[in-house]
PDB file of C-alpha atoms in Angstrom:
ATOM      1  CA  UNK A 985      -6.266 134.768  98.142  1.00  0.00           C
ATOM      2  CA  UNK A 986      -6.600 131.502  96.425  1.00  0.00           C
ATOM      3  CA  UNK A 987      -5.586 133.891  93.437  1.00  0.00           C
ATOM      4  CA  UNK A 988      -2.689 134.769  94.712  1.00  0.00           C
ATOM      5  CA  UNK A 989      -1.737 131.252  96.151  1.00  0.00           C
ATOM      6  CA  UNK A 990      -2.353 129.762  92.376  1.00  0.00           C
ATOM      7  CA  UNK A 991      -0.037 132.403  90.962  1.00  0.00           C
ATOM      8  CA  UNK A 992       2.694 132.064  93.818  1.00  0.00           C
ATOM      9  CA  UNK A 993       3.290 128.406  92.599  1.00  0.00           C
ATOM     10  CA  UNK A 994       3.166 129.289  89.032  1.00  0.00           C
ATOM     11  CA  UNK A 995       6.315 131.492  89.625  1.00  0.00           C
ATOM     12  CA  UNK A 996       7.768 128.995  91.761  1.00  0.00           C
ATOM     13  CA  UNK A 997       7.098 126.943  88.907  1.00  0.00           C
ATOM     14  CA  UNK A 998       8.344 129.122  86.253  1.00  0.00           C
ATOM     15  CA  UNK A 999      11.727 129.593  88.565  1.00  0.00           C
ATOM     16  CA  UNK A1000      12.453 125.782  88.688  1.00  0.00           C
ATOM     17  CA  UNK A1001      11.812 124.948  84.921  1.00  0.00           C
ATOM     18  CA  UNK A1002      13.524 127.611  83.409  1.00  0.00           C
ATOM     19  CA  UNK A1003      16.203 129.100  86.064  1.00  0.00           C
ATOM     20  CA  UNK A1004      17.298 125.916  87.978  1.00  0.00           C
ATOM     21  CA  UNK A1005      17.274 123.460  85.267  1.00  0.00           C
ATOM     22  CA  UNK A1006      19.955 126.076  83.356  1.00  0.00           C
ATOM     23  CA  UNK A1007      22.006 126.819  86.177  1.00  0.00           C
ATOM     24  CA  UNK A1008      22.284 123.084  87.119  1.00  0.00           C
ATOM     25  CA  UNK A1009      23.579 122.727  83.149  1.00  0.00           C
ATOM     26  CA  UNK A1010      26.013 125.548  83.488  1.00  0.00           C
ATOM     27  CA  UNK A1011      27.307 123.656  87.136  1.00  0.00           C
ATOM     28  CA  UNK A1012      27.567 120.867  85.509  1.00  0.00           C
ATOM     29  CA  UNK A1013      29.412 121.767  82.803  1.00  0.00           C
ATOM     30  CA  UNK A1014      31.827 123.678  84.970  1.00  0.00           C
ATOM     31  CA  UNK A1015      32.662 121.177  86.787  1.00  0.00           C
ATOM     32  CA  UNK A1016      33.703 118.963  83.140  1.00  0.00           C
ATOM     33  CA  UNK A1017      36.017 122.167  82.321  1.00  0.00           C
ATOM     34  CA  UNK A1018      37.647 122.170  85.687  1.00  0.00           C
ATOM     35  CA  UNK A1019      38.537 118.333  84.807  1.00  0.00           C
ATOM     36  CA  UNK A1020      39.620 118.257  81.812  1.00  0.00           C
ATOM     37  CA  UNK A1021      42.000 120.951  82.153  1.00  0.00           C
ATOM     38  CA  UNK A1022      44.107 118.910  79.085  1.00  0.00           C
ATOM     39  CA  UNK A1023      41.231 119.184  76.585  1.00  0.00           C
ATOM     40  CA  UNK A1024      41.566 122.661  75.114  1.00  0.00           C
ATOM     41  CA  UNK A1025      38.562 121.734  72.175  1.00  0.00           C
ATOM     42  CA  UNK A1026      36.158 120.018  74.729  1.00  0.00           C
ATOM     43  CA  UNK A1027      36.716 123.757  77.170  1.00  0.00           C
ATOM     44  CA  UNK A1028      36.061 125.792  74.050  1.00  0.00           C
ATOM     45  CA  UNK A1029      33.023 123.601  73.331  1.00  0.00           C
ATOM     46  CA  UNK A1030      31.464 123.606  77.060  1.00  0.00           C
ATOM     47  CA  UNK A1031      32.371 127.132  77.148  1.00  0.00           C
ATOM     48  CA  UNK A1032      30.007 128.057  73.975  1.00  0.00           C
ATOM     49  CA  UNK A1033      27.331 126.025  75.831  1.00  0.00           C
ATOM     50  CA  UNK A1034      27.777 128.009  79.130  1.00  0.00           C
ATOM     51  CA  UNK A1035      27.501 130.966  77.330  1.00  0.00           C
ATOM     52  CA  UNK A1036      24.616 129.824  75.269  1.00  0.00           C
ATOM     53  CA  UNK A1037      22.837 128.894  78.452  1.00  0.00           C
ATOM     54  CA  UNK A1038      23.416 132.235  80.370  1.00  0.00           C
ATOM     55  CA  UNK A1039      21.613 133.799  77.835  1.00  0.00           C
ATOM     56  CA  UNK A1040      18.421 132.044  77.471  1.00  0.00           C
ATOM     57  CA  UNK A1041      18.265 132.253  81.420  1.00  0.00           C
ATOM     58  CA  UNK A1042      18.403 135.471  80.993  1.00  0.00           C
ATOM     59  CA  UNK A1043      15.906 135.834  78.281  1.00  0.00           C
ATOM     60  CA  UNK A1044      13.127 133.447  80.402  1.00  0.00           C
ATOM     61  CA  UNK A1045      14.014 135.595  83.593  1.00  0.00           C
ATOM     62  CA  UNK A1046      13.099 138.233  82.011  1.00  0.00           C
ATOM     63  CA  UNK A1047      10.097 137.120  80.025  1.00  0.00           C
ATOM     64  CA  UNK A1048       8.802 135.838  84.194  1.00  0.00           C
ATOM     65  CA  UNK A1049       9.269 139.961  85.130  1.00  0.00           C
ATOM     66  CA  UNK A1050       7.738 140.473  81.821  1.00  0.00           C
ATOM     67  CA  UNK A1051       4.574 138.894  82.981  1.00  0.00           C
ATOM     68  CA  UNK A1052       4.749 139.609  86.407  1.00  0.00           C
ATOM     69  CA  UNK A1053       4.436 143.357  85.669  1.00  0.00           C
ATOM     70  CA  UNK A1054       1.012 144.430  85.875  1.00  0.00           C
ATOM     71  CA  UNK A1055       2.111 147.720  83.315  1.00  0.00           C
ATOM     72  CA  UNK A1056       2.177 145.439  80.531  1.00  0.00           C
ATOM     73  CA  UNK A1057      -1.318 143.984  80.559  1.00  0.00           C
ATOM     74  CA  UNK A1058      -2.221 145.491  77.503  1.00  0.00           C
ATOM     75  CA  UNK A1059      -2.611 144.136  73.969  1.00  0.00           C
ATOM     76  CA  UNK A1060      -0.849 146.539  72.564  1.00  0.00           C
ATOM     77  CA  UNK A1061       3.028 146.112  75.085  1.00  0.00           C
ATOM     78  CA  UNK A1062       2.233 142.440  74.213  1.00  0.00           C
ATOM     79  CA  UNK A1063       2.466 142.806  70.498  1.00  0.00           C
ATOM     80  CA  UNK A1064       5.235 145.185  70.727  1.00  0.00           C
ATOM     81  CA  UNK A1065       7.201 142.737  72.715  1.00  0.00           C
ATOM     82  CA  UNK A1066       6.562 139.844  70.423  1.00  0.00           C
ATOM     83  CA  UNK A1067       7.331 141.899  67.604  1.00  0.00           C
ATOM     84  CA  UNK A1068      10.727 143.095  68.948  1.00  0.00           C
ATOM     85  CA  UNK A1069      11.482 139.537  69.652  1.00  0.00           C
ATOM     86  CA  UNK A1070      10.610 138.065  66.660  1.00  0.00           C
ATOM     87  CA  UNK A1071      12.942 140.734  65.240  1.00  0.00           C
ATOM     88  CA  UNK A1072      15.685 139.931  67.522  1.00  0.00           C
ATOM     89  CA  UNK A1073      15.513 136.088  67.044  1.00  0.00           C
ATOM     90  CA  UNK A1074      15.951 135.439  63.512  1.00  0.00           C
ATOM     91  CA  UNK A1075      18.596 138.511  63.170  1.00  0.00           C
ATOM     92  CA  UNK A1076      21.617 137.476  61.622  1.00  0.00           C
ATOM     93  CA  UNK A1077      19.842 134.260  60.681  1.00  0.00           C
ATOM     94  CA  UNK A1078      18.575 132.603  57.458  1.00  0.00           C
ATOM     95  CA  UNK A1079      14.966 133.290  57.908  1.00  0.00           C
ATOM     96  CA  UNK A1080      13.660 136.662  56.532  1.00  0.00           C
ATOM     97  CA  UNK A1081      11.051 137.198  59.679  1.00  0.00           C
ATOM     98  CA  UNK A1082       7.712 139.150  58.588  1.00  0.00           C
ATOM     99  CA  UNK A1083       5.118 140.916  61.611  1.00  0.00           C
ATOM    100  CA  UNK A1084       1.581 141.569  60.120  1.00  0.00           C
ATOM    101  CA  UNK A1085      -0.549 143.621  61.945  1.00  0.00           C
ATOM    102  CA  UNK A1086      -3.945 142.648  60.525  1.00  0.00           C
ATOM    103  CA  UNK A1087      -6.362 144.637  63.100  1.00  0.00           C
ATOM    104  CA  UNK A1088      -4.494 148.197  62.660  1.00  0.00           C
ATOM    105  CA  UNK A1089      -7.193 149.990  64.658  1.00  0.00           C
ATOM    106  CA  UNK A1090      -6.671 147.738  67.899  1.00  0.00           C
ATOM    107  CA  UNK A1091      -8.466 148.851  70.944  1.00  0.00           C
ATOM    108  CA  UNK A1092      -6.850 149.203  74.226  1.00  0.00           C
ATOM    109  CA  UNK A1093      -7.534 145.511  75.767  1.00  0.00           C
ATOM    110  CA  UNK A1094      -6.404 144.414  78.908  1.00  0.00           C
ATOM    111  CA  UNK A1095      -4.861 141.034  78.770  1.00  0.00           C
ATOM    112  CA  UNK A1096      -3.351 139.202  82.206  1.00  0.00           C
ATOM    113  CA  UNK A1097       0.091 138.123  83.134  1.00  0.00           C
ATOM    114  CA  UNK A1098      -0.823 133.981  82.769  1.00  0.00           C
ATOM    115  CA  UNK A1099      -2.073 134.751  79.529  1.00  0.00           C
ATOM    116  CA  UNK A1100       1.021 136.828  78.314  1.00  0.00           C
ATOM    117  CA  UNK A1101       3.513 134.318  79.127  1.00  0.00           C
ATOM    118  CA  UNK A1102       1.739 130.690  77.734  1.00  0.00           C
ATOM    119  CA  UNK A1103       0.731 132.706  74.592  1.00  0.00           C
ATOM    120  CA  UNK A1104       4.457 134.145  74.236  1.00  0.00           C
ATOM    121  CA  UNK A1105       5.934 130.879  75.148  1.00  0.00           C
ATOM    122  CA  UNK A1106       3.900 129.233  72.583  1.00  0.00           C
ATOM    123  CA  UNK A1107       5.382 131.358  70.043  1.00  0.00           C
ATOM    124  CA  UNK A1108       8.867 131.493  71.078  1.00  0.00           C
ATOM    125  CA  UNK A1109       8.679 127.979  70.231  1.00  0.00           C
ATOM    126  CA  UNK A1110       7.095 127.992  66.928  1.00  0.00           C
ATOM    127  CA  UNK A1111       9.886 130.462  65.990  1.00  0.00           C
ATOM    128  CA  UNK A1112      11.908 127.817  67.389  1.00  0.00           C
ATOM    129  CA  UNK A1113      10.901 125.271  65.570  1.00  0.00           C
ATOM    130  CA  UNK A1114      11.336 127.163  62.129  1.00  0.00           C
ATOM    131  CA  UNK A1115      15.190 128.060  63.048  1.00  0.00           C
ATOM    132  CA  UNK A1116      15.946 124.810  64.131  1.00  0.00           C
ATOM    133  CA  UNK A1117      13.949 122.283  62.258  1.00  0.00           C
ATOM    134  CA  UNK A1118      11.813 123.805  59.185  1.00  0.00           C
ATOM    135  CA  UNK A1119      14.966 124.520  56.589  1.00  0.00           C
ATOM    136  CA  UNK A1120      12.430 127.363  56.083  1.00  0.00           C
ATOM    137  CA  UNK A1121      13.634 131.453  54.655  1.00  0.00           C
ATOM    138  CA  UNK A1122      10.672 133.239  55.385  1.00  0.00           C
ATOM    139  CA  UNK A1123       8.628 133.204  58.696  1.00  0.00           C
ATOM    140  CA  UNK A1124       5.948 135.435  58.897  1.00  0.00           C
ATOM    141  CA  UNK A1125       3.495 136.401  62.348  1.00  0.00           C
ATOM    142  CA  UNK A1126       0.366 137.921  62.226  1.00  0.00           C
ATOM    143  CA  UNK A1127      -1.795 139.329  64.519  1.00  0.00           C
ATOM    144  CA  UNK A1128      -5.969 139.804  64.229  1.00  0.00           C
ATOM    145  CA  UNK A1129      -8.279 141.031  67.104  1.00  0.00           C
ATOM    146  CA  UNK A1130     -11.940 140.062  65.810  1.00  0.00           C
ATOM    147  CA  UNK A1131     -13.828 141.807  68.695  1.00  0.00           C
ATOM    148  CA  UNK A1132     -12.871 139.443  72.059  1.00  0.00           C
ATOM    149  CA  UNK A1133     -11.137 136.582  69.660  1.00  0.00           C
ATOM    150  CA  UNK A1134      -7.589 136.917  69.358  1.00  0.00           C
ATOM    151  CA  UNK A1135      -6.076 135.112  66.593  1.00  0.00           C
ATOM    152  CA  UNK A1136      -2.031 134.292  65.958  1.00  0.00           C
ATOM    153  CA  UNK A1137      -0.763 133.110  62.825  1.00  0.00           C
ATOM    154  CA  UNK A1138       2.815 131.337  62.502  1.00  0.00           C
ATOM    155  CA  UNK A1139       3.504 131.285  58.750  1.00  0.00           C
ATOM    156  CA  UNK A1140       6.767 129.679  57.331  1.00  0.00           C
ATOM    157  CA  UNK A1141       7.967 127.950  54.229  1.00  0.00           C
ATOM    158  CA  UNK A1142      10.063 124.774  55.608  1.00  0.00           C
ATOM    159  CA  UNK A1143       9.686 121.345  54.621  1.00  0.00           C
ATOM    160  CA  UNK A1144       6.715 121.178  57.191  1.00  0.00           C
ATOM    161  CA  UNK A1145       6.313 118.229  60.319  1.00  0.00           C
ATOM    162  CA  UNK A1146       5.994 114.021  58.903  1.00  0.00           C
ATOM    163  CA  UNK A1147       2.918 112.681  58.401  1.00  0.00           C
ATOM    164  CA  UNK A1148       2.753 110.523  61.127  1.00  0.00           C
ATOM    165  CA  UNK A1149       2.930 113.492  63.599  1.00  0.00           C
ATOM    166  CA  UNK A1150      -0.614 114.680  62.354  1.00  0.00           C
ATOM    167  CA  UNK A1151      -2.123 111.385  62.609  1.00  0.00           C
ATOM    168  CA  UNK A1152      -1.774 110.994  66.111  1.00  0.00           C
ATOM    169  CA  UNK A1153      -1.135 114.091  68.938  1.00  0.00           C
ATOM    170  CA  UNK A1154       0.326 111.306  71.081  1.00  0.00           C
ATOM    171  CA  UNK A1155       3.220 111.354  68.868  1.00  0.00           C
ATOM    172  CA  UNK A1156       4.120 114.776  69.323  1.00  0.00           C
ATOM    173  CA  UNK A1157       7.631 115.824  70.437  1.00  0.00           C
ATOM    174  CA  UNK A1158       7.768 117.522  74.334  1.00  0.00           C
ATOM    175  CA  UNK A1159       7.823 121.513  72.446  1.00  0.00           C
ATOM    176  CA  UNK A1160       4.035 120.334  70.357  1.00  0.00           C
ATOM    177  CA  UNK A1161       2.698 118.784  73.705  1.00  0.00           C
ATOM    178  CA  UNK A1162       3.774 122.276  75.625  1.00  0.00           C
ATOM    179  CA  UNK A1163       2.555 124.307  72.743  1.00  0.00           C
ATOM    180  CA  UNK A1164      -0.946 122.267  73.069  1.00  0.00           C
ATOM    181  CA  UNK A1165      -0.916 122.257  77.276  1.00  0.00           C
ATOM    182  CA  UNK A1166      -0.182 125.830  77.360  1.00  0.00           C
ATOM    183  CA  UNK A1167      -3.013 126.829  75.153  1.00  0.00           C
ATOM    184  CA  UNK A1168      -5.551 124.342  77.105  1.00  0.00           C
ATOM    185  CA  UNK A1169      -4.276 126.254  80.164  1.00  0.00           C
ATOM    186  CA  UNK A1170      -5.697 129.743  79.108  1.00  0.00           C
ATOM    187  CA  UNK A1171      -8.868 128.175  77.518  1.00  0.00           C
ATOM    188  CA  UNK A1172      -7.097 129.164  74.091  1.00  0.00           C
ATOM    189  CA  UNK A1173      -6.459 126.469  70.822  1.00  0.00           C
ATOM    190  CA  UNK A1174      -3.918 125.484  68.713  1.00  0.00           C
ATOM    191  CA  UNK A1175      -4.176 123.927  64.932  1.00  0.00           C
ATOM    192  CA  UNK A1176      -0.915 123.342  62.903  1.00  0.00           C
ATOM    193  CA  UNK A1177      -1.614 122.920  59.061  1.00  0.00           C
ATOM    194  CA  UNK A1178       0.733 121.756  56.696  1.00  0.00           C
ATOM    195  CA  UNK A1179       2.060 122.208  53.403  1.00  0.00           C
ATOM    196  CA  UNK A1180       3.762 124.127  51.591  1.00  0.00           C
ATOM    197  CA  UNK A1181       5.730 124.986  55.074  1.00  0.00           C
ATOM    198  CA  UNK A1182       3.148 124.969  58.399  1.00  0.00           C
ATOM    199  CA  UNK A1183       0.860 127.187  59.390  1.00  0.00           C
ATOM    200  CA  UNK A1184       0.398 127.607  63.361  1.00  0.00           C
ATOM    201  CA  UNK A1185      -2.923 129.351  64.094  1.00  0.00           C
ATOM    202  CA  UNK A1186      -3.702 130.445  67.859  1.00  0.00           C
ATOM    203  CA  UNK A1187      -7.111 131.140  69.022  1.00  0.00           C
ATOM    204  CA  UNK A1188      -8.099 132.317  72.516  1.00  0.00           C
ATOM    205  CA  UNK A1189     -10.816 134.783  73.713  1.00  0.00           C
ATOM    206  CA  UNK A1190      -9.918 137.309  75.477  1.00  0.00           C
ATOM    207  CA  UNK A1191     -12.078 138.872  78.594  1.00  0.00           C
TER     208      UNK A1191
END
């Protein structure tokens, strides 16, 4: 029951963050368009950003079914969904995106909902990161299950994060500090190497 409580407030959670906090941006902008009826550029602007905004809700909304579904606890739906996004998210982009499979005889493993979701969160935002920020071509995933350890790598070849971030954690922007939480949340790890380009590697056992 306590289970069940915990998991209640996640969604609730979950809901807030990512629903709310983009509908409030598309009311908000809405109500901008309505007044500046005279501003043809600034509508066409707010416009793209209402648009822009509809989607993602709609991509975390359905990332929260995602791992609300107890038919995709398994290794094997979570791989194909990350793979299909990774796919998805760097189409028409730059960035040549590469999925490694390097455990091609992968047992069927169960692995929960909370576990899904902070692990695929933490790599929606390192492919983030390497649209946005790296200046990088090639981004590359792979995948390793070493008995109960699985293992993520995030492999591009940007211009890598300043020096000073690696020095201190405390300097880390909010996406790093999620990355880190999220990963202390299912007893997982993070590391971030870098040069040439950064390497993300994920570590968390799976039971």
């Amino acid at each position: 029951q306590q289970a069940i409580l915990l998991e209640r407030e996640r969604i609730i959670a979950d809901l807030h963050d990512d629903v709310g906090g983009g509908l409030s941006s598309i009311r908000m902008m809405s109500d901008l368009m309505v007044r500046q009826q005279t501003a043809p550029e600034k509508q066409a602007h707010f416009a793209e950003k209402i648009s822009k905004t509809s989607r993602e809700i709609a991509q975390r909304m359905h990332t929260i079914i995602w791992s609300l579904n107890e038919e995709n606890d398994k290794l094997d739906n979570f791989i194909e969904y990350v793979r299909q996004f990774g796919m998805s998210y760097f189409e028409n982009s730059n960035v040549s995106f590469t999925y490694e499979l390097l455990s091609p005889d992968l047992p069927s493993v169960q692995i929960n909902g909370t576990l899904r979701k902070n692990l695929f969160l933490v790599i929606k935002e390192a492919f983030h990161n390497i649209l946005k920020h790296a200046e990088a071509s090639k981004a590359v995933f792979q995948l390793k299950l070493d008995k109960q350890i699985l293992s993520i790598r995030i492999i591009d070849n940007g211009k890598g994060i300043p020096p000073p971030i690696w020095n201190d954690t405390h300097n880390f922007g909010n996406g790093l500090k999620n990355m880190h939480n999220r990963m202390q949340e299912v007893g997982g790890s993070i590391r971030f190497t870098d040069g040439p380009g950064t390497q993300i590697e994920i570590t968390v056992t799976i039971q």
